[in-house]
Coordinates of C-alpha atoms and ligand atoms in Angstrom, one line a residue:
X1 CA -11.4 -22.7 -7.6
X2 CA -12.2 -21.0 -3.9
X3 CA -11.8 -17.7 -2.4
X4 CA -8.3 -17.8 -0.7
X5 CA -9.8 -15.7 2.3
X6 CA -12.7 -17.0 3.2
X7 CA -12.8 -20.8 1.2
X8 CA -16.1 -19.7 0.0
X9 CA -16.3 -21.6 -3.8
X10 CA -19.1 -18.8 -4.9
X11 CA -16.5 -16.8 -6.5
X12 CA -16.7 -14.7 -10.3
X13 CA -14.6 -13.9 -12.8
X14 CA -13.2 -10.1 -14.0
X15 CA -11.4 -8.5 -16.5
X16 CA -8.8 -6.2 -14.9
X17 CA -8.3 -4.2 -17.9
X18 CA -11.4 -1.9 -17.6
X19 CA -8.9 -0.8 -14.3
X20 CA -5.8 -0.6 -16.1
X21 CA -7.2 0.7 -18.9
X22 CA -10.2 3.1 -18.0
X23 CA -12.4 4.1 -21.3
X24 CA -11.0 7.3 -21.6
X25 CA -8.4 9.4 -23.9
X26 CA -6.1 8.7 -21.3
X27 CA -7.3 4.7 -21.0
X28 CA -6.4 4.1 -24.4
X29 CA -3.1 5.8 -24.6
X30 CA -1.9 3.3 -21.3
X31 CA -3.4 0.2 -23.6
X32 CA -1.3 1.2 -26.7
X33 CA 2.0 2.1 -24.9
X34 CA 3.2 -1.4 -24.7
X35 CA 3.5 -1.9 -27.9
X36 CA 5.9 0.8 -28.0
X37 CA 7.8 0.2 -25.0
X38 CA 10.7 -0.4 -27.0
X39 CA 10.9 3.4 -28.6
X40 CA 9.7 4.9 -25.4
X41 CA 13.3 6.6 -24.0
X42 CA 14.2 5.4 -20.0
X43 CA 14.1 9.2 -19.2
X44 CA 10.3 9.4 -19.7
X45 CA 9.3 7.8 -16.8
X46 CA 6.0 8.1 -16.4
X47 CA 5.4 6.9 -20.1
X48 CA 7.5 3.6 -19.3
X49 CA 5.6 3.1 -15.9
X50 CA 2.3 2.3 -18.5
X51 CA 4.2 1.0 -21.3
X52 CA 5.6 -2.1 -18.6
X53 CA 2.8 -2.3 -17.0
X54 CA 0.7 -4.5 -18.9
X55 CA 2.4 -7.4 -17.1
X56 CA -0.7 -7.4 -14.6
X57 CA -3.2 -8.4 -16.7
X58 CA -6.3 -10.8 -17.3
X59 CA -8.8 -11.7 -15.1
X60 CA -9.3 -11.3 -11.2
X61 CA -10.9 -13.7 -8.9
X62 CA -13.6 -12.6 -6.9
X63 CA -15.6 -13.9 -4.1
X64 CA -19.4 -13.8 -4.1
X65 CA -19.1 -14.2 0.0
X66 CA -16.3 -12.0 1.2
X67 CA -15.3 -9.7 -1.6
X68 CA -11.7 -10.6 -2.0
X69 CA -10.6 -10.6 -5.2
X70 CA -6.7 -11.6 -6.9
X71 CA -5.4 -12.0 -10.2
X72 CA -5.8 -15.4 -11.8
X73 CA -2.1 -15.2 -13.2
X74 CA -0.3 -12.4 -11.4
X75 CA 3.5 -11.6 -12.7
X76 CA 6.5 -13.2 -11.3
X77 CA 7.9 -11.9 -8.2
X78 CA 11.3 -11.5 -10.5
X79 CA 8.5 -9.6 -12.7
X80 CA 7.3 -7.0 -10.1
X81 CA 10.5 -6.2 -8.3
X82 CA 11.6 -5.5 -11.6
X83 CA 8.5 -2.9 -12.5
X84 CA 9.1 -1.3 -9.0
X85 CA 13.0 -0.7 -9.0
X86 CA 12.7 0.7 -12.6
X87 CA 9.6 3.0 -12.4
X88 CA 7.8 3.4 -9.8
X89 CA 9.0 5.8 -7.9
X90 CA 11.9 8.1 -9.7
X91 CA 8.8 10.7 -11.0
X92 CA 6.8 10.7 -7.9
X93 CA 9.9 12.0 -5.5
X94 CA 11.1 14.2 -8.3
X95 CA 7.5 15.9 -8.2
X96 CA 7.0 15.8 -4.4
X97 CA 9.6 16.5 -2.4
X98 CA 13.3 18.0 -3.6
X99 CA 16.0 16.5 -1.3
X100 CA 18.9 17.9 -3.6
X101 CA 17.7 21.9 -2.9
X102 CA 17.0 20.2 0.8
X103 CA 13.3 20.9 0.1
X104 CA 10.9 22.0 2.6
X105 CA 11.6 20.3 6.2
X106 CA 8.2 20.6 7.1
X107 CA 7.1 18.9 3.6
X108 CA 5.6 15.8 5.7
X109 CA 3.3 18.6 7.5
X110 CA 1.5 18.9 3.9
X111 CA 0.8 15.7 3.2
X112 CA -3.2 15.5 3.6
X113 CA -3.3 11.7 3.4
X114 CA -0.2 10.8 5.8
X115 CA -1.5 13.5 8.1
X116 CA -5.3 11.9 8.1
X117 CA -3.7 8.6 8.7
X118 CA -1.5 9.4 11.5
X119 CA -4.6 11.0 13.1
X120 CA -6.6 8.5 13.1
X121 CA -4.0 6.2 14.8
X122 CA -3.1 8.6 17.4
X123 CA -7.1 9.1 17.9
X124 CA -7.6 5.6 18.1
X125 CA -4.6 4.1 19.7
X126 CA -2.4 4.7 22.6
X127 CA 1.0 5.4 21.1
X128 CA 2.8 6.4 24.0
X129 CA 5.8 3.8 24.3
X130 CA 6.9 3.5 20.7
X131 CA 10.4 3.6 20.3
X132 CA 10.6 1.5 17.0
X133 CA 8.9 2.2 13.8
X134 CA 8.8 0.6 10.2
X135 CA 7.3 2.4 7.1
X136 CA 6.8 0.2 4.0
X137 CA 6.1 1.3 0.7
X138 CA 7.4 3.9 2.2
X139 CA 8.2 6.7 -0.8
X140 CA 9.1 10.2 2.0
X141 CA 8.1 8.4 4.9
X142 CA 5.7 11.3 5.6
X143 CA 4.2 9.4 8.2
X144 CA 6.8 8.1 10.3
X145 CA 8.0 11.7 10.5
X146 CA 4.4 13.1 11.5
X147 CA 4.9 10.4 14.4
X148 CA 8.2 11.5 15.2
X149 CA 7.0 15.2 15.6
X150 CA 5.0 14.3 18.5
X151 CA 7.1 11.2 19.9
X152 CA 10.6 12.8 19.6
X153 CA 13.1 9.9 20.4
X154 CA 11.2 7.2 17.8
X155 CA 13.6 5.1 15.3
X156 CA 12.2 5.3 11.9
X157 CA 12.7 2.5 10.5
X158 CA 11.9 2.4 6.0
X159 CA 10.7 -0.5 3.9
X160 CA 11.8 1.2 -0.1
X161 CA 13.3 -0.2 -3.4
X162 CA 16.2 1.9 -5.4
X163 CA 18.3 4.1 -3.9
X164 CA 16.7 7.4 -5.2
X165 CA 15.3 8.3 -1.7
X166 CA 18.6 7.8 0.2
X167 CA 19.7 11.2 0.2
X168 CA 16.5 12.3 1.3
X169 CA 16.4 9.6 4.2
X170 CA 19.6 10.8 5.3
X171 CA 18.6 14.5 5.9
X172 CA 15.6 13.2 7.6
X173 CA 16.9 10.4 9.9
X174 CA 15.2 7.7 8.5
X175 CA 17.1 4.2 8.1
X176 CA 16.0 2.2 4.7
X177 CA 16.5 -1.0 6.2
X178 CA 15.5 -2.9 3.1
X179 CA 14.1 -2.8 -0.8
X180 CA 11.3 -5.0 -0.5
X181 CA 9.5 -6.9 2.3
X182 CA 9.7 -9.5 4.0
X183 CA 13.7 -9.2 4.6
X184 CA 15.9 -11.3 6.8
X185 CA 16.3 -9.4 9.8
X186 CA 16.2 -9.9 14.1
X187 CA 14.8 -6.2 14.0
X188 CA 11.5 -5.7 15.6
X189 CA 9.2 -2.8 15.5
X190 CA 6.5 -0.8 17.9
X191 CA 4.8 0.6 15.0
X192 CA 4.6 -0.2 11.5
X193 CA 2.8 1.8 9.1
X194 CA 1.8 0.2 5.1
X195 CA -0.3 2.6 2.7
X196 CA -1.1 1.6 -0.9
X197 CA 1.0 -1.2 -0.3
X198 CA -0.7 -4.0 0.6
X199 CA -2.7 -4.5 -2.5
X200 CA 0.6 -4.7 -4.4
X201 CA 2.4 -7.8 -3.4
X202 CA 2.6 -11.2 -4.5
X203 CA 2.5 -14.0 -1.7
X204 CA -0.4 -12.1 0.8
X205 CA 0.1 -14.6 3.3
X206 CA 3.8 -15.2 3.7
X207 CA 3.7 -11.2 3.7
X208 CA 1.4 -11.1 6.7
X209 CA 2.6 -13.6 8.5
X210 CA 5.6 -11.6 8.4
X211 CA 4.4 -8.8 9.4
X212 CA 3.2 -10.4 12.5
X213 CA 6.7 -12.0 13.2
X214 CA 8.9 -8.1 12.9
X215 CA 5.8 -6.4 15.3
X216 CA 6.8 -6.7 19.3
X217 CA 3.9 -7.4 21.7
X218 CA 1.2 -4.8 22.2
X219 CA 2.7 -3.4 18.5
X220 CA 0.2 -1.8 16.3
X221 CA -0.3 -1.8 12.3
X222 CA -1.6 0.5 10.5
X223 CA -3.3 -0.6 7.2
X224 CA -4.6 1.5 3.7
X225 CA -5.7 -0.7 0.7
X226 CA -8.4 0.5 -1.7
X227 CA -11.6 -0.6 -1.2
X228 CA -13.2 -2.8 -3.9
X229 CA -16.7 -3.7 -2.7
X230 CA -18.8 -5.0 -5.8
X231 CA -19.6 -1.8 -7.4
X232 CA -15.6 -1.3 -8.0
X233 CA -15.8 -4.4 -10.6
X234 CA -18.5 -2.2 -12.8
X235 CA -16.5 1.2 -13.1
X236 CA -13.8 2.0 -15.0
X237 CA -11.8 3.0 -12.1
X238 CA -7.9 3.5 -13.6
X239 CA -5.0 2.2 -10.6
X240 CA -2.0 1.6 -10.4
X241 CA -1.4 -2.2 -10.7
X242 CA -3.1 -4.1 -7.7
X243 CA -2.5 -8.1 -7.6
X244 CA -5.2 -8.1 -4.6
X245 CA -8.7 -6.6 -3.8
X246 CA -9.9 -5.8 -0.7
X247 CA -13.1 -5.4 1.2
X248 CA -13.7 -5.0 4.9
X249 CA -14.8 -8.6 5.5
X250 CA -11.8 -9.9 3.9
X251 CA -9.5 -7.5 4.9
X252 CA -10.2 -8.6 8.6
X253 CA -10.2 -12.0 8.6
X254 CA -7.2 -12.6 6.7
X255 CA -5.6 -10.4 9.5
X256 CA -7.3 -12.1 11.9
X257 CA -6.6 -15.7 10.8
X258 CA -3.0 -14.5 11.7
X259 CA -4.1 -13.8 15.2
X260 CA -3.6 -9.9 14.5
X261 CA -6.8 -8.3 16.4
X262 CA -8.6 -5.7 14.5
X263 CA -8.6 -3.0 16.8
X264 CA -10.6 -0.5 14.1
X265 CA -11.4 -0.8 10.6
X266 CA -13.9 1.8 8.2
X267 CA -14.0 2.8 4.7
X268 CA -12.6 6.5 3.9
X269 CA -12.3 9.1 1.2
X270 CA -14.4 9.9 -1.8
X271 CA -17.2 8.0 -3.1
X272 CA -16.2 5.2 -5.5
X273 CA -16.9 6.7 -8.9
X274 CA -17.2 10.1 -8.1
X275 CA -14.3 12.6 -9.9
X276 CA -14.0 15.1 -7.4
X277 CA -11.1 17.7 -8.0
X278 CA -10.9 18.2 -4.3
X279 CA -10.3 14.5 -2.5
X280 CA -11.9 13.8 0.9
X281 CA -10.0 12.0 3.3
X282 CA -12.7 11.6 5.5
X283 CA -14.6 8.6 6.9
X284 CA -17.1 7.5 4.8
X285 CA -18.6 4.2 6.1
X286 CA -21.8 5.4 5.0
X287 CA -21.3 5.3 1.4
X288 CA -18.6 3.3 -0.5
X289 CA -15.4 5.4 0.0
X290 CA -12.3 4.7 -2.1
X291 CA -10.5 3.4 0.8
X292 CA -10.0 0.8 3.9
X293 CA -8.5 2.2 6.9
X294 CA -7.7 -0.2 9.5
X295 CA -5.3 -0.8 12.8
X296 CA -4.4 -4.1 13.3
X297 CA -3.0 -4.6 16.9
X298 CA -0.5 -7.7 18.5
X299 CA -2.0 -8.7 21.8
X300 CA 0.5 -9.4 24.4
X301 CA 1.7 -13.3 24.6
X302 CA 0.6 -14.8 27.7
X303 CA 3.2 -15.7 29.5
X304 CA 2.9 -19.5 31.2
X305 CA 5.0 -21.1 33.4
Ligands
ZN401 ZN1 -14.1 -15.0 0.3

């Protein structure tokens, strides 16, 4: 066995249930729901996103060298569509934004994490001739819509399973181009823009690679994963089901061994471990932050004759 990043064969084992299931009240009631999946009413969603989840389970492999870890037997892609078009979602939107009343329009103006990202990028990167953008994972696309208040005549382009947000993407001028991703398409996109999505798929390099195919020349991508450094393996940290674990080092090269170049990349947000009722969204390179920020970048082809 070998680190799928980096080839290094110094690589450990760990159980991902002290994630899944964190030792708390709470921790315990996520363990015991699958058992009783099959009482559990399809109107509770938030009770059937835990009581299906238990198919990411067992151990992660992790690499002494870089830091990337993935589980050792990850669900079935037929698996983890299925998980996402059922549950994920339906509770969030219900919560967060309320296209049947038509909402707030400004909504996306709220959003501290969209906002933070989108500042970074603009900070870091010049934007100026986007015209086409993806978001993937995309949930209320609150960042393509904080990019379209400043560059007016963008397409926003959306990356989302189910058809829940449709109404929504309608009001807002966003086109859901696809469920899942990679899709068959001869679309190509300026910008595209991934949050808390990364860590969930299942084939990391056909994904990236395809990533690089759907962004034009000079394009830019913008990256969030959580960050998993080695103290992440010791706490009982609870998330959402992640199939890969990220750490700076590996994060990079796997971007760069598909001849993305890393234009930025730091560690944000609250310190690993620490409950804080207030979340940072701050750089935090200095201590270990909860998450990777990075902004991958598509140098022009040189053109020979
Ligand atoms: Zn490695």
């Amino acid at each position: 066995m070998y680190c799928q990043i980096c080839n290094s064969k110094l690589i450990y084992y760990k159980w991902y249930d002290n994630h899944l299931f964190p030792k708390s009240a709470n921790g315990i009631i996520k363990k015991l729901l699958p058992w009783f999946d099959f009482l559990i009413p399809d109107k509770f969603q938030i009770l059937k996103k835990f009581s299906k989840a238990n198919i990411f389970k067992g151990k992660v492999i992790v690499c002494k060298e870089c830091g990337y870890g993935t589980m050792e037997t990850p669900p079935t892609q037929e698996a983890i569509k299925k998980y996402y078009e059922y549950n994920y979602w339906q509770n969030f939107r219900e919560r967060n934004v309320k296209p049947t009343t038509h909402g707030d329009v400004y909504d996306y103006l709220q959003d501290l994490r969209a906002g933070s990202q989108i500042f970074l990028v603009n900070s870091q990167f010049d934007l100026k001739n986007i015209m086409r953008t993806l978001e993937i994972g995309a949930g209320p696309a609150f960042a393509s819509q904080l990019l379209r208040n400043r560059f007016k005549n963008i397409s926003m382009y959306v990356c989302e399973p189910g058809t829940s947000w449709d109404r929504y993407y309608q009001m807002r001028g966003l086109h859901r181009i696809a469920n899942f991703f990679p899709f068959d398409t001869n679309e190509t996109f300026d910008y595209i823009h991934t949050s808390h999505w990364l860590e969930h798929v299942l084939d990391l390099r056909k994904t990236i690679y395809a990533l690089y195919n759907v962004l034009n020349d000079g394009g830019c991508l913008f990256v969030e994963v959580p960050n998993t450094p080695e103290i992440y393996w010791e706490l009982p940290i609870g998330d959402t089901p992640h199939i890969h674990f990220f750490t700076v080092q590996s994060l990079k090269a796997i971007f760069e061994e598909y001849h993305f170049s890393c234009h930025y990349i730091d560690i944000f947000g609250t310190r690993l471990g620490k409950t804080t009722q207030k979340p940072s969204y701050e750089q935090d390179s200095v201590t270990e932050g909860v998450w990777i920020r990075a902004i991958f970048h598509k140098p022009n082809q040189k053109h020979t004759r």
